[in-house]
Amino acid sequence: MSTTFKLDTSTSRANPTPQPMKRLTVPKIRAHKADGETKDPLVMLTAYTARQAQLLDAHCDLLLVGDSLGQVIYGLPSTIPVTLDMMANHAAAVVRGSYHSVVVVDMPFGSYEGSKEQAFESASRLLKESGAAAVKLEGGEQMAETVSFLNQRGIPVMGHVGLTPQAVNVLGGYMARGRDGAEAEKIVGDAKALDEAGAFAIVLEGVLEPIAIEATKAVSCPTIGIGASAQCDGQVLVTEDMLGMFERVPRFVKKYENIAEVIEKTVAQYAEEVRARSFPTADQTYQPKKG
Ligand code: KIV
């Protein structure tokens, strides 16, 4: 069923018809996995704008305001230059555009690694300014103390291990992780450390499938895979990648559409009609009242 939106000018919110379900909560997401089993895999997609959030919301459990917006929205070469201001602004837009999904916002590089106090300052600012329910941060065992510190102070944390794009300069690229035994063991150990520290879910990105399966079995909270395994407790993709906005996408992306082609065709038609003076027509112009 498609949803329509009517703008309420007093609140600037676009009210959806039909009214979607009540917003999910972090404990409900965490409870998807019980006794090591997840019956309904969690659906997460990235969202960066209010309109995008409106379109995704009813179909998702979680909307991730990912720092991938650095490349996707701002044309930056990596996620490294992304700032807290960017994350807070886009997260606020996504919260305004959604009613149902839990909104999770990425902590950008440099905003949390220095100390747990720095992490609290940055995370609390993100939640206060955006209305999002949780933050995500990259890193395993070394971030466990921070995850526990935030969680105890009212900030739910989603972890992110395996291929961690903010560490691109250390990793040397975006290739799949866990190809040697020691690294595989470390990824599973990182997931366990975050789980014990109280992470409510953990993203497993770009890891060999057996590692994703082992980590999923080893932790009590849900794992959310991206380039990992269908055996994870949920999946996430960058929305623009799965819609086909970009020609080149990582191997783990399934392109469900070719939106770039639709946009190019549509814009070419508009340009042709403008140049031929066949747009606008009587339907799109205002005429003086007769009589
Ligand atoms: O920034 C992002 O979009 C992410 C997902 C790819 C998990 O972290």
PDB file of C-alpha atoms and ligand atoms in Angstrom:
ATOM      1  CA  MET A   1       0.000   0.000   0.000  1.00  0.00           C
ATOM      2  CA  SER A   2       1.460   3.374  -0.897  1.00  0.00           C
ATOM      3  CA  THR A   3       1.632   6.170   1.633  1.00  0.00           C
ATOM      4  CA  THR A   4       0.770   9.789   0.852  1.00  0.00           C
ATOM      5  CA  PHE A   5       2.017  12.813   2.806  1.00  0.00           C
ATOM      6  CA  LYS A   6       0.214  16.051   3.625  1.00  0.00           C
ATOM      7  CA  LEU A   7       2.295  18.957   4.912  1.00  0.00           C
ATOM      8  CA  ASP A   8       1.145  20.348   8.259  1.00  0.00           C
ATOM      9  CA  THR A   9       2.352  23.949   7.993  1.00  0.00           C
ATOM     10  CA  SER A  10       2.135  24.546  11.743  1.00  0.00           C
ATOM     11  CA  THR A  11       4.622  21.769  12.588  1.00  0.00           C
ATOM     12  CA  SER A  12       6.442  21.469   9.241  1.00  0.00           C
ATOM     13  CA  ARG A  13       5.831  17.729   9.439  1.00  0.00           C
ATOM     14  CA  ALA A  14       4.431  15.795   6.528  1.00  0.00           C
ATOM     15  CA  ASN A  15       1.627  13.647   7.941  1.00  0.00           C
ATOM     16  CA  PRO A  16       1.352  10.256   6.319  1.00  0.00           C
ATOM     17  CA  THR A  17      -1.895   8.611   5.268  1.00  0.00           C
ATOM     18  CA  PRO A  18      -2.532   5.891   6.311  1.00  0.00           C
ATOM     19  CA  GLN A  19      -0.981   6.523   9.754  1.00  0.00           C
ATOM     20  CA  PRO A  20       1.958   4.150  10.153  1.00  0.00           C
ATOM     21  CA  MET A  21       2.566   2.023  13.209  1.00  0.00           C
ATOM     22  CA  LYS A  22       3.979   3.572  16.411  1.00  0.00           C
ATOM     23  CA  ARG A  23       7.742   4.151  16.453  1.00  0.00           C
ATOM     24  CA  LEU A  24       9.783   1.090  17.395  1.00  0.00           C
ATOM     25  CA  THR A  25      12.182   1.339  20.330  1.00  0.00           C
ATOM     26  CA  VAL A  26      15.731   0.190  20.924  1.00  0.00           C
ATOM     27  CA  PRO A  27      14.628  -2.515  23.447  1.00  0.00           C
ATOM     28  CA  LYS A  28      12.181  -3.866  20.840  1.00  0.00           C
ATOM     29  CA  ILE A  29      14.993  -4.062  18.273  1.00  0.00           C
ATOM     30  CA  ARG A  30      17.252  -5.787  20.810  1.00  0.00           C
ATOM     31  CA  ALA A  31      14.453  -8.244  21.657  1.00  0.00           C
ATOM     32  CA  HIS A  32      14.232  -9.414  18.028  1.00  0.00           C
ATOM     33  CA  LYS A  33      16.947 -11.863  19.008  1.00  0.00           C
ATOM     34  CA  ALA A  34      15.898 -14.139  21.836  1.00  0.00           C
ATOM     35  CA  ASP A  35      17.808 -17.228  23.011  1.00  0.00           C
ATOM     36  CA  GLY A  36      20.221 -16.766  20.111  1.00  0.00           C
ATOM     37  CA  GLU A  37      17.450 -16.841  17.467  1.00  0.00           C
ATOM     38  CA  THR A  38      15.938 -14.144  15.253  1.00  0.00           C
ATOM     39  CA  LYS A  39      12.656 -15.123  13.625  1.00  0.00           C
ATOM     40  CA  ASP A  40      12.115 -11.841  11.735  1.00  0.00           C
ATOM     41  CA  PRO A  41      15.385 -10.457  10.348  1.00  0.00           C
ATOM     42  CA  LEU A  42      15.826  -6.736  10.982  1.00  0.00           C
ATOM     43  CA  VAL A  43      15.561  -4.422   7.975  1.00  0.00           C
ATOM     44  CA  MET A  44      17.832  -1.374   8.009  1.00  0.00           C
ATOM     45  CA  LEU A  45      18.615   1.121   5.252  1.00  0.00           C
ATOM     46  CA  THR A  46      20.533   4.369   5.236  1.00  0.00           C
ATOM     47  CA  ALA A  47      18.579   7.639   5.026  1.00  0.00           C
ATOM     48  CA  TYR A  48      19.919  11.175   4.865  1.00  0.00           C
ATOM     49  CA  THR A  49      16.907  13.372   4.051  1.00  0.00           C
ATOM     50  CA  ALA A  50      13.333  13.818   5.252  1.00  0.00           C
ATOM     51  CA  ARG A  51      11.749  12.757   1.963  1.00  0.00           C
ATOM     52  CA  GLN A  52      13.924   9.670   1.699  1.00  0.00           C
ATOM     53  CA  ALA A  53      12.982   8.758   5.278  1.00  0.00           C
ATOM     54  CA  GLN A  54       9.269   9.126   4.437  1.00  0.00           C
ATOM     55  CA  LEU A  55       9.608   6.665   1.575  1.00  0.00           C
ATOM     56  CA  LEU A  56      11.623   4.074   3.502  1.00  0.00           C
ATOM     57  CA  ASP A  57      10.064   4.329   6.962  1.00  0.00           C
ATOM     58  CA  ALA A  58       7.098   1.956   6.747  1.00  0.00           C
ATOM     59  CA  HIS A  59       9.281  -0.814   5.271  1.00  0.00           C
ATOM     60  CA  CYS A  60      12.180  -0.644   7.721  1.00  0.00           C
ATOM     61  CA  ASP A  61      12.844  -1.375  11.391  1.00  0.00           C
ATOM     62  CA  LEU A  62      15.836   0.962  11.534  1.00  0.00           C
ATOM     63  CA  LEU A  63      16.962   3.966   9.517  1.00  0.00           C
ATOM     64  CA  LEU A  64      20.694   4.605   9.689  1.00  0.00           C
ATOM     65  CA  VAL A  65      21.926   8.136   9.146  1.00  0.00           C
ATOM     66  CA  GLY A  66      25.258   6.764   8.013  1.00  0.00           C
ATOM     67  CA  ASP A  67      28.431   8.790   7.686  1.00  0.00           C
ATOM     68  CA  SER A  68      28.465   7.333   4.164  1.00  0.00           C
ATOM     69  CA  LEU A  69      26.587  10.581   3.472  1.00  0.00           C
ATOM     70  CA  GLY A  70      30.096  12.019   3.109  1.00  0.00           C
ATOM     71  CA  GLN A  71      30.500  10.249  -0.237  1.00  0.00           C
ATOM     72  CA  VAL A  72      26.833   9.870  -1.207  1.00  0.00           C
ATOM     73  CA  ILE A  73      25.578  13.409  -0.490  1.00  0.00           C
ATOM     74  CA  TYR A  74      28.692  15.584  -0.279  1.00  0.00           C
ATOM     75  CA  GLY A  75      30.947  13.899  -2.873  1.00  0.00           C
ATOM     76  CA  LEU A  76      33.774  13.521  -0.348  1.00  0.00           C
ATOM     77  CA  PRO A  77      36.498  10.907  -0.980  1.00  0.00           C
ATOM     78  CA  SER A  78      35.821   9.019   2.284  1.00  0.00           C
ATOM     79  CA  THR A  79      33.934   9.310   5.583  1.00  0.00           C
ATOM     80  CA  ILE A  80      36.947  10.912   7.307  1.00  0.00           C
ATOM     81  CA  PRO A  81      35.970  14.588   6.692  1.00  0.00           C
ATOM     82  CA  VAL A  82      32.356  14.149   7.890  1.00  0.00           C
ATOM     83  CA  THR A  83      31.504  16.462  10.819  1.00  0.00           C
ATOM     84  CA  LEU A  84      29.136  16.362  13.803  1.00  0.00           C
ATOM     85  CA  ASP A  85      27.187  19.274  12.282  1.00  0.00           C
ATOM     86  CA  MET A  86      26.528  17.305   9.096  1.00  0.00           C
ATOM     87  CA  MET A  87      25.397  14.245  11.066  1.00  0.00           C
ATOM     88  CA  ALA A  88      23.146  16.242  13.420  1.00  0.00           C
ATOM     89  CA  ASN A  89      21.452  18.130  10.562  1.00  0.00           C
ATOM     90  CA  HIS A  90      20.768  15.070   8.417  1.00  0.00           C
ATOM     91  CA  ALA A  91      19.648  13.013  11.423  1.00  0.00           C
ATOM     92  CA  ALA A  92      17.138  15.721  12.391  1.00  0.00           C
ATOM     93  CA  ALA A  93      15.722  15.638   8.846  1.00  0.00           C
ATOM     94  CA  VAL A  94      15.394  11.841   8.965  1.00  0.00           C
ATOM     95  CA  VAL A  95      13.642  11.971  12.348  1.00  0.00           C
ATOM     96  CA  ARG A  96      11.199  14.576  10.944  1.00  0.00           C
ATOM     97  CA  GLY A  97      10.488  12.324   7.982  1.00  0.00           C
ATOM     98  CA  SER A  98       9.886   9.113   9.930  1.00  0.00           C
ATOM     99  CA  TYR A  99       7.302   7.795  12.364  1.00  0.00           C
ATOM    100  CA  HIS A 100       7.998   4.103  12.679  1.00  0.00           C
ATOM    101  CA  SER A 101      11.682   3.171  12.412  1.00  0.00           C
ATOM    102  CA  VAL A 102      14.321   3.581  15.087  1.00  0.00           C
ATOM    103  CA  VAL A 103      16.684   6.283  13.819  1.00  0.00           C
ATOM    104  CA  VAL A 104      20.374   5.555  14.458  1.00  0.00           C
ATOM    105  CA  VAL A 105      23.018   8.181  13.737  1.00  0.00           C
ATOM    106  CA  ASP A 106      26.676   7.507  12.985  1.00  0.00           C
ATOM    107  CA  MET A 107      29.294   9.187  15.148  1.00  0.00           C
ATOM    108  CA  PRO A 108      31.753  10.736  12.691  1.00  0.00           C
ATOM    109  CA  PHE A 109      35.503  10.129  12.706  1.00  0.00           C
ATOM    110  CA  GLY A 110      37.274  12.101  15.417  1.00  0.00           C
ATOM    111  CA  SER A 111      34.169  12.714  17.530  1.00  0.00           C
ATOM    112  CA  TYR A 112      34.456   9.747  19.927  1.00  0.00           C
ATOM    113  CA  GLU A 113      37.777   7.910  19.803  1.00  0.00           C
ATOM    114  CA  GLY A 114      39.680  10.305  22.102  1.00  0.00           C
ATOM    115  CA  SER A 115      37.946   9.333  25.342  1.00  0.00           C
ATOM    116  CA  LYS A 116      34.630   8.071  26.664  1.00  0.00           C
ATOM    117  CA  GLU A 117      33.873  11.603  27.877  1.00  0.00           C
ATOM    118  CA  GLN A 118      34.434  12.991  24.368  1.00  0.00           C
ATOM    119  CA  ALA A 119      32.143  10.249  23.052  1.00  0.00           C
ATOM    120  CA  PHE A 120      29.426  11.202  25.552  1.00  0.00           C
ATOM    121  CA  GLU A 121      29.654  14.878  24.615  1.00  0.00           C
ATOM    122  CA  SER A 122      29.370  14.121  20.892  1.00  0.00           C
ATOM    123  CA  ALA A 123      26.683  11.446  21.212  1.00  0.00           C
ATOM    124  CA  SER A 124      24.503  13.502  23.552  1.00  0.00           C
ATOM    125  CA  ARG A 125      24.744  16.442  21.150  1.00  0.00           C
ATOM    126  CA  LEU A 126      23.670  14.227  18.231  1.00  0.00           C
ATOM    127  CA  LEU A 127      20.656  12.891  20.132  1.00  0.00           C
ATOM    128  CA  LYS A 128      19.626  16.299  21.530  1.00  0.00           C
ATOM    129  CA  GLU A 129      19.852  18.090  18.176  1.00  0.00           C
ATOM    130  CA  SER A 130      18.275  15.388  16.034  1.00  0.00           C
ATOM    131  CA  GLY A 131      15.841  13.404  18.161  1.00  0.00           C
ATOM    132  CA  ALA A 132      17.486  10.153  17.001  1.00  0.00           C
ATOM    133  CA  ALA A 133      17.274   7.226  19.438  1.00  0.00           C
ATOM    134  CA  ALA A 134      20.771   5.768  19.225  1.00  0.00           C
ATOM    135  CA  VAL A 135      24.286   6.233  17.880  1.00  0.00           C
ATOM    136  CA  LYS A 136      26.567   3.898  15.948  1.00  0.00           C
ATOM    137  CA  LEU A 137      30.329   3.876  16.307  1.00  0.00           C
ATOM    138  CA  GLU A 138      33.098   1.897  14.639  1.00  0.00           C
ATOM    139  CA  GLY A 139      35.609  -0.347  16.417  1.00  0.00           C
ATOM    140  CA  GLY A 140      35.661  -3.460  18.567  1.00  0.00           C
ATOM    141  CA  GLU A 141      37.275  -4.282  21.875  1.00  0.00           C
ATOM    142  CA  GLN A 142      38.994  -0.876  22.098  1.00  0.00           C
ATOM    143  CA  MET A 143      35.557   0.821  22.096  1.00  0.00           C
ATOM    144  CA  ALA A 144      33.889  -1.542  24.605  1.00  0.00           C
ATOM    145  CA  GLU A 145      34.471   0.737  27.597  1.00  0.00           C
ATOM    146  CA  THR A 146      32.991   3.681  25.681  1.00  0.00           C
ATOM    147  CA  VAL A 147      29.940   1.639  24.648  1.00  0.00           C
ATOM    148  CA  SER A 148      29.294   0.710  28.280  1.00  0.00           C
ATOM    149  CA  PHE A 149      29.878   4.326  29.455  1.00  0.00           C
ATOM    150  CA  LEU A 150      27.348   5.702  26.926  1.00  0.00           C
ATOM    151  CA  ASN A 151      24.817   2.954  27.564  1.00  0.00           C
ATOM    152  CA  GLN A 152      24.900   3.555  31.333  1.00  0.00           C
ATOM    153  CA  ARG A 153      24.262   7.253  30.685  1.00  0.00           C
ATOM    154  CA  GLY A 154      21.186   6.773  28.513  1.00  0.00           C
ATOM    155  CA  ILE A 155      22.695   6.488  25.035  1.00  0.00           C
ATOM    156  CA  PRO A 156      22.048   3.212  23.215  1.00  0.00           C
ATOM    157  CA  VAL A 157      24.950   2.171  20.983  1.00  0.00           C
ATOM    158  CA  MET A 158      25.111   0.096  17.815  1.00  0.00           C
ATOM    159  CA  GLY A 159      28.582  -1.336  17.190  1.00  0.00           C
ATOM    160  CA  HIS A 160      30.314  -1.767  13.824  1.00  0.00           C
ATOM    161  CA  VAL A 161      33.151  -4.263  13.231  1.00  0.00           C
ATOM    162  CA  GLY A 162      34.939  -5.977  10.340  1.00  0.00           C
ATOM    163  CA  LEU A 163      35.495  -3.506   7.540  1.00  0.00           C
ATOM    164  CA  THR A 164      35.329  -0.173   9.352  1.00  0.00           C
ATOM    165  CA  PRO A 165      35.512   2.586   6.700  1.00  0.00           C
ATOM    166  CA  GLN A 166      36.747   5.268   9.143  1.00  0.00           C
ATOM    167  CA  ALA A 167      39.918   3.170   9.530  1.00  0.00           C
ATOM    168  CA  VAL A 168      40.588   3.171   5.766  1.00  0.00           C
ATOM    169  CA  ASN A 169      44.012   4.779   6.242  1.00  0.00           C
ATOM    170  CA  VAL A 170      45.085   1.994   8.586  1.00  0.00           C
ATOM    171  CA  LEU A 171      43.422  -0.827   6.636  1.00  0.00           C
ATOM    172  CA  GLY A 172      44.737   0.453   3.276  1.00  0.00           C
ATOM    173  CA  GLY A 173      41.427   0.046   1.413  1.00  0.00           C
ATOM    174  CA  TYR A 174      37.888  -1.288   1.525  1.00  0.00           C
ATOM    175  CA  MET A 175      38.576  -5.009   0.975  1.00  0.00           C
ATOM    176  CA  ALA A 176      36.775  -7.764   2.896  1.00  0.00           C
ATOM    177  CA  ARG A 177      38.281  -8.532   6.295  1.00  0.00           C
ATOM    178  CA  GLY A 178      39.118 -11.744   8.101  1.00  0.00           C
ATOM    179  CA  ARG A 179      41.143 -13.532   5.433  1.00  0.00           C
ATOM    180  CA  ASP A 180      43.676 -14.824   7.949  1.00  0.00           C
ATOM    181  CA  GLY A 181      42.949 -16.776  11.107  1.00  0.00           C
ATOM    182  CA  ALA A 182      44.173 -14.111  13.524  1.00  0.00           C
ATOM    183  CA  GLU A 183      42.047 -11.392  11.940  1.00  0.00           C
ATOM    184  CA  ALA A 184      39.002 -13.685  11.824  1.00  0.00           C
ATOM    185  CA  GLU A 185      39.430 -14.432  15.534  1.00  0.00           C
ATOM    186  CA  LYS A 186      39.813 -10.730  16.295  1.00  0.00           C
ATOM    187  CA  ILE A 187      36.557  -9.830  14.488  1.00  0.00           C
ATOM    188  CA  VAL A 188      34.592 -12.419  16.483  1.00  0.00           C
ATOM    189  CA  GLY A 189      36.333 -11.247  19.687  1.00  0.00           C
ATOM    190  CA  ASP A 190      35.464  -7.611  18.872  1.00  0.00           C
ATOM    191  CA  ALA A 191      31.795  -8.485  18.379  1.00  0.00           C
ATOM    192  CA  LYS A 192      31.753 -10.365  21.715  1.00  0.00           C
ATOM    193  CA  ALA A 193      33.382  -7.440  23.539  1.00  0.00           C
ATOM    194  CA  LEU A 194      30.778  -4.975  22.189  1.00  0.00           C
ATOM    195  CA  ASP A 195      27.954  -7.367  23.066  1.00  0.00           C
ATOM    196  CA  GLU A 196      29.231  -7.730  26.634  1.00  0.00           C
ATOM    197  CA  ALA A 197      29.592  -3.950  26.886  1.00  0.00           C
ATOM    198  CA  GLY A 198      25.877  -3.546  26.108  1.00  0.00           C
ATOM    199  CA  ALA A 199      25.691  -2.736  22.386  1.00  0.00           C
ATOM    200  CA  PHE A 200      22.057  -3.275  21.316  1.00  0.00           C
ATOM    201  CA  ALA A 201      23.078  -4.442  17.830  1.00  0.00           C
ATOM    202  CA  ILE A 202      26.290  -4.835  15.841  1.00  0.00           C
ATOM    203  CA  VAL A 203      26.920  -4.120  12.150  1.00  0.00           C
ATOM    204  CA  LEU A 204      29.201  -6.728  10.561  1.00  0.00           C
ATOM    205  CA  GLU A 205      30.618  -5.177   7.403  1.00  0.00           C
ATOM    206  CA  GLY A 206      32.699  -6.819   4.659  1.00  0.00           C
ATOM    207  CA  VAL A 207      33.686 -10.021   6.423  1.00  0.00           C
ATOM    208  CA  LEU A 208      34.019 -13.570   5.105  1.00  0.00           C
ATOM    209  CA  GLU A 209      30.719 -15.380   5.536  1.00  0.00           C
ATOM    210  CA  PRO A 210      31.932 -18.015   8.067  1.00  0.00           C
ATOM    211  CA  ILE A 211      33.108 -15.178  10.345  1.00  0.00           C
ATOM    212  CA  ALA A 212      29.711 -13.463  10.117  1.00  0.00           C
ATOM    213  CA  ILE A 213      27.983 -16.732  11.021  1.00  0.00           C
ATOM    214  CA  GLU A 214      30.348 -17.408  13.936  1.00  0.00           C
ATOM    215  CA  ALA A 215      30.015 -13.851  15.285  1.00  0.00           C
ATOM    216  CA  THR A 216      26.222 -13.989  14.969  1.00  0.00           C
ATOM    217  CA  LYS A 217      26.157 -17.206  17.002  1.00  0.00           C
ATOM    218  CA  ALA A 218      28.632 -15.803  19.547  1.00  0.00           C
ATOM    219  CA  VAL A 219      26.690 -12.663  20.535  1.00  0.00           C
ATOM    220  CA  SER A 220      23.365 -12.228  22.287  1.00  0.00           C
ATOM    221  CA  CYS A 221      22.414  -8.984  20.477  1.00  0.00           C
ATOM    222  CA  PRO A 222      21.330  -8.897  16.810  1.00  0.00           C
ATOM    223  CA  THR A 223      23.995  -8.640  14.112  1.00  0.00           C
ATOM    224  CA  ILE A 224      23.225  -6.605  11.011  1.00  0.00           C
ATOM    225  CA  GLY A 225      25.145  -7.687   7.941  1.00  0.00           C
ATOM    226  CA  ILE A 226      26.463  -5.724   4.988  1.00  0.00           C
ATOM    227  CA  GLY A 227      28.680  -7.854   2.782  1.00  0.00           C
ATOM    228  CA  ALA A 228      28.483 -10.505   5.497  1.00  0.00           C
ATOM    229  CA  SER A 229      25.835 -13.278   5.426  1.00  0.00           C
ATOM    230  CA  ALA A 230      22.100 -13.908   5.103  1.00  0.00           C
ATOM    231  CA  GLN A 231      22.520 -15.722   8.452  1.00  0.00           C
ATOM    232  CA  CYS A 232      22.986 -12.381  10.238  1.00  0.00           C
ATOM    233  CA  ASP A 233      20.028 -11.194  12.328  1.00  0.00           C
ATOM    234  CA  GLY A 234      19.360  -8.352   9.888  1.00  0.00           C
ATOM    235  CA  GLN A 235      20.707  -6.583   6.806  1.00  0.00           C
ATOM    236  CA  VAL A 236      21.631  -3.037   5.865  1.00  0.00           C
ATOM    237  CA  LEU A 237      22.555  -1.400   2.562  1.00  0.00           C
ATOM    238  CA  VAL A 238      23.249   2.143   1.476  1.00  0.00           C
ATOM    239  CA  THR A 239      19.931   3.110  -0.107  1.00  0.00           C
ATOM    240  CA  GLU A 240      21.453   4.931  -3.083  1.00  0.00           C
ATOM    241  CA  ASP A 241      23.548   1.820  -3.864  1.00  0.00           C
ATOM    242  CA  MET A 242      20.600  -0.575  -3.866  1.00  0.00           C
ATOM    243  CA  LEU A 243      18.451   1.841  -5.885  1.00  0.00           C
ATOM    244  CA  GLY A 244      21.133   2.081  -8.584  1.00  0.00           C
ATOM    245  CA  MET A 245      22.139   5.734  -8.196  1.00  0.00           C
ATOM    246  CA  PHE A 246      25.790   4.840  -8.817  1.00  0.00           C
ATOM    247  CA  GLU A 247      27.438   2.880 -11.608  1.00  0.00           C
ATOM    248  CA  ARG A 248      30.149   1.407  -9.390  1.00  0.00           C
ATOM    249  CA  VAL A 249      29.065  -0.277  -6.175  1.00  0.00           C
ATOM    250  CA  PRO A 250      30.748  -2.812  -3.880  1.00  0.00           C
ATOM    251  CA  ARG A 251      30.333  -6.469  -4.891  1.00  0.00           C
ATOM    252  CA  PHE A 252      27.977  -7.139  -1.964  1.00  0.00           C
ATOM    253  CA  VAL A 253      25.367  -4.652  -3.189  1.00  0.00           C
ATOM    254  CA  LYS A 254      22.327  -5.916  -5.055  1.00  0.00           C
ATOM    255  CA  LYS A 255      20.992  -3.203  -7.373  1.00  0.00           C
ATOM    256  CA  TYR A 256      17.216  -3.514  -7.097  1.00  0.00           C
ATOM    257  CA  GLU A 257      16.619  -0.665  -9.561  1.00  0.00           C
ATOM    258  CA  ASN A 258      18.423   1.646 -11.959  1.00  0.00           C
ATOM    259  CA  ILE A 259      17.250   5.011 -10.654  1.00  0.00           C
ATOM    260  CA  ALA A 260      20.194   6.840 -12.257  1.00  0.00           C
ATOM    261  CA  GLU A 261      18.877   5.794 -15.680  1.00  0.00           C
ATOM    262  CA  VAL A 262      15.330   6.917 -14.797  1.00  0.00           C
ATOM    263  CA  ILE A 263      16.644  10.333 -13.666  1.00  0.00           C
ATOM    264  CA  GLU A 264      18.813  10.800 -16.751  1.00  0.00           C
ATOM    265  CA  LYS A 265      15.975   9.904 -19.140  1.00  0.00           C
ATOM    266  CA  THR A 266      13.523  12.182 -17.305  1.00  0.00           C
ATOM    267  CA  VAL A 267      15.905  15.146 -17.214  1.00  0.00           C
ATOM    268  CA  ALA A 268      16.781  14.689 -20.900  1.00  0.00           C
ATOM    269  CA  GLN A 269      13.067  14.851 -21.750  1.00  0.00           C
ATOM    270  CA  TYR A 270      12.615  18.018 -19.636  1.00  0.00           C
ATOM    271  CA  ALA A 271      15.621  19.677 -21.313  1.00  0.00           C
ATOM    272  CA  GLU A 272      14.285  18.780 -24.767  1.00  0.00           C
ATOM    273  CA  GLU A 273      10.827  20.209 -23.968  1.00  0.00           C
ATOM    274  CA  VAL A 274      12.265  23.438 -22.548  1.00  0.00           C
ATOM    275  CA  ARG A 275      14.395  23.937 -25.651  1.00  0.00           C
ATOM    276  CA  ALA A 276      11.421  23.184 -27.934  1.00  0.00           C
ATOM    277  CA  ARG A 277       9.183  25.564 -25.871  1.00  0.00           C
ATOM    278  CA  SER A 278       6.741  22.669 -25.414  1.00  0.00           C
ATOM    279  CA  PHE A 279       7.014  23.001 -21.599  1.00  0.00           C
ATOM    280  CA  PRO A 280       5.210  24.609 -19.813  1.00  0.00           C
ATOM    281  CA  THR A 281       1.827  24.014 -21.463  1.00  0.00           C
ATOM    282  CA  ALA A 282      -1.585  25.468 -20.574  1.00  0.00           C
ATOM    283  CA  ASP A 283      -1.778  22.902 -17.736  1.00  0.00           C
ATOM    284  CA  GLN A 284       1.221  24.424 -15.978  1.00  0.00           C
ATOM    285  CA  THR A 285       0.591  28.154 -16.549  1.00  0.00           C
ATOM    286  CA  TYR A 286      -1.742  30.703 -14.907  1.00  0.00           C
ATOM    287  CA  GLN A 287      -4.171  32.654 -17.098  1.00  0.00           C
ATOM    288  CA  PRO A 288      -6.212  35.744 -16.175  1.00  0.00           C
ATOM    289  CA  LYS A 289      -9.818  34.911 -15.193  1.00  0.00           C
ATOM    290  CA  LYS A 290     -12.252  35.255 -18.096  1.00  0.00           C
ATOM    291  CA  GLY A 291     -14.841  38.037 -17.969  1.00  0.00           C
TER     292      GLY A 291
HETATM  293  O1  KIV B   1      27.787   4.844   6.964  1.00  0.00           O
HETATM  294  C1  KIV B   1      27.091   3.882   6.609  1.00  0.00           C
HETATM  295  O2  KIV B   1      26.263   3.973   5.692  1.00  0.00           O
HETATM  296  C2  KIV B   1      27.291   2.611   7.295  1.00  0.00           C
HETATM  297  C3  KIV B   1      26.617   1.405   6.721  1.00  0.00           C
HETATM  298  C4  KIV B   1      27.235   1.033   5.443  1.00  0.00           C
HETATM  299  C5  KIV B   1      26.572   0.287   7.693  1.00  0.00           C
HETATM  300  O3  KIV B   1      27.966   2.567   8.279  1.00  0.00           O
END
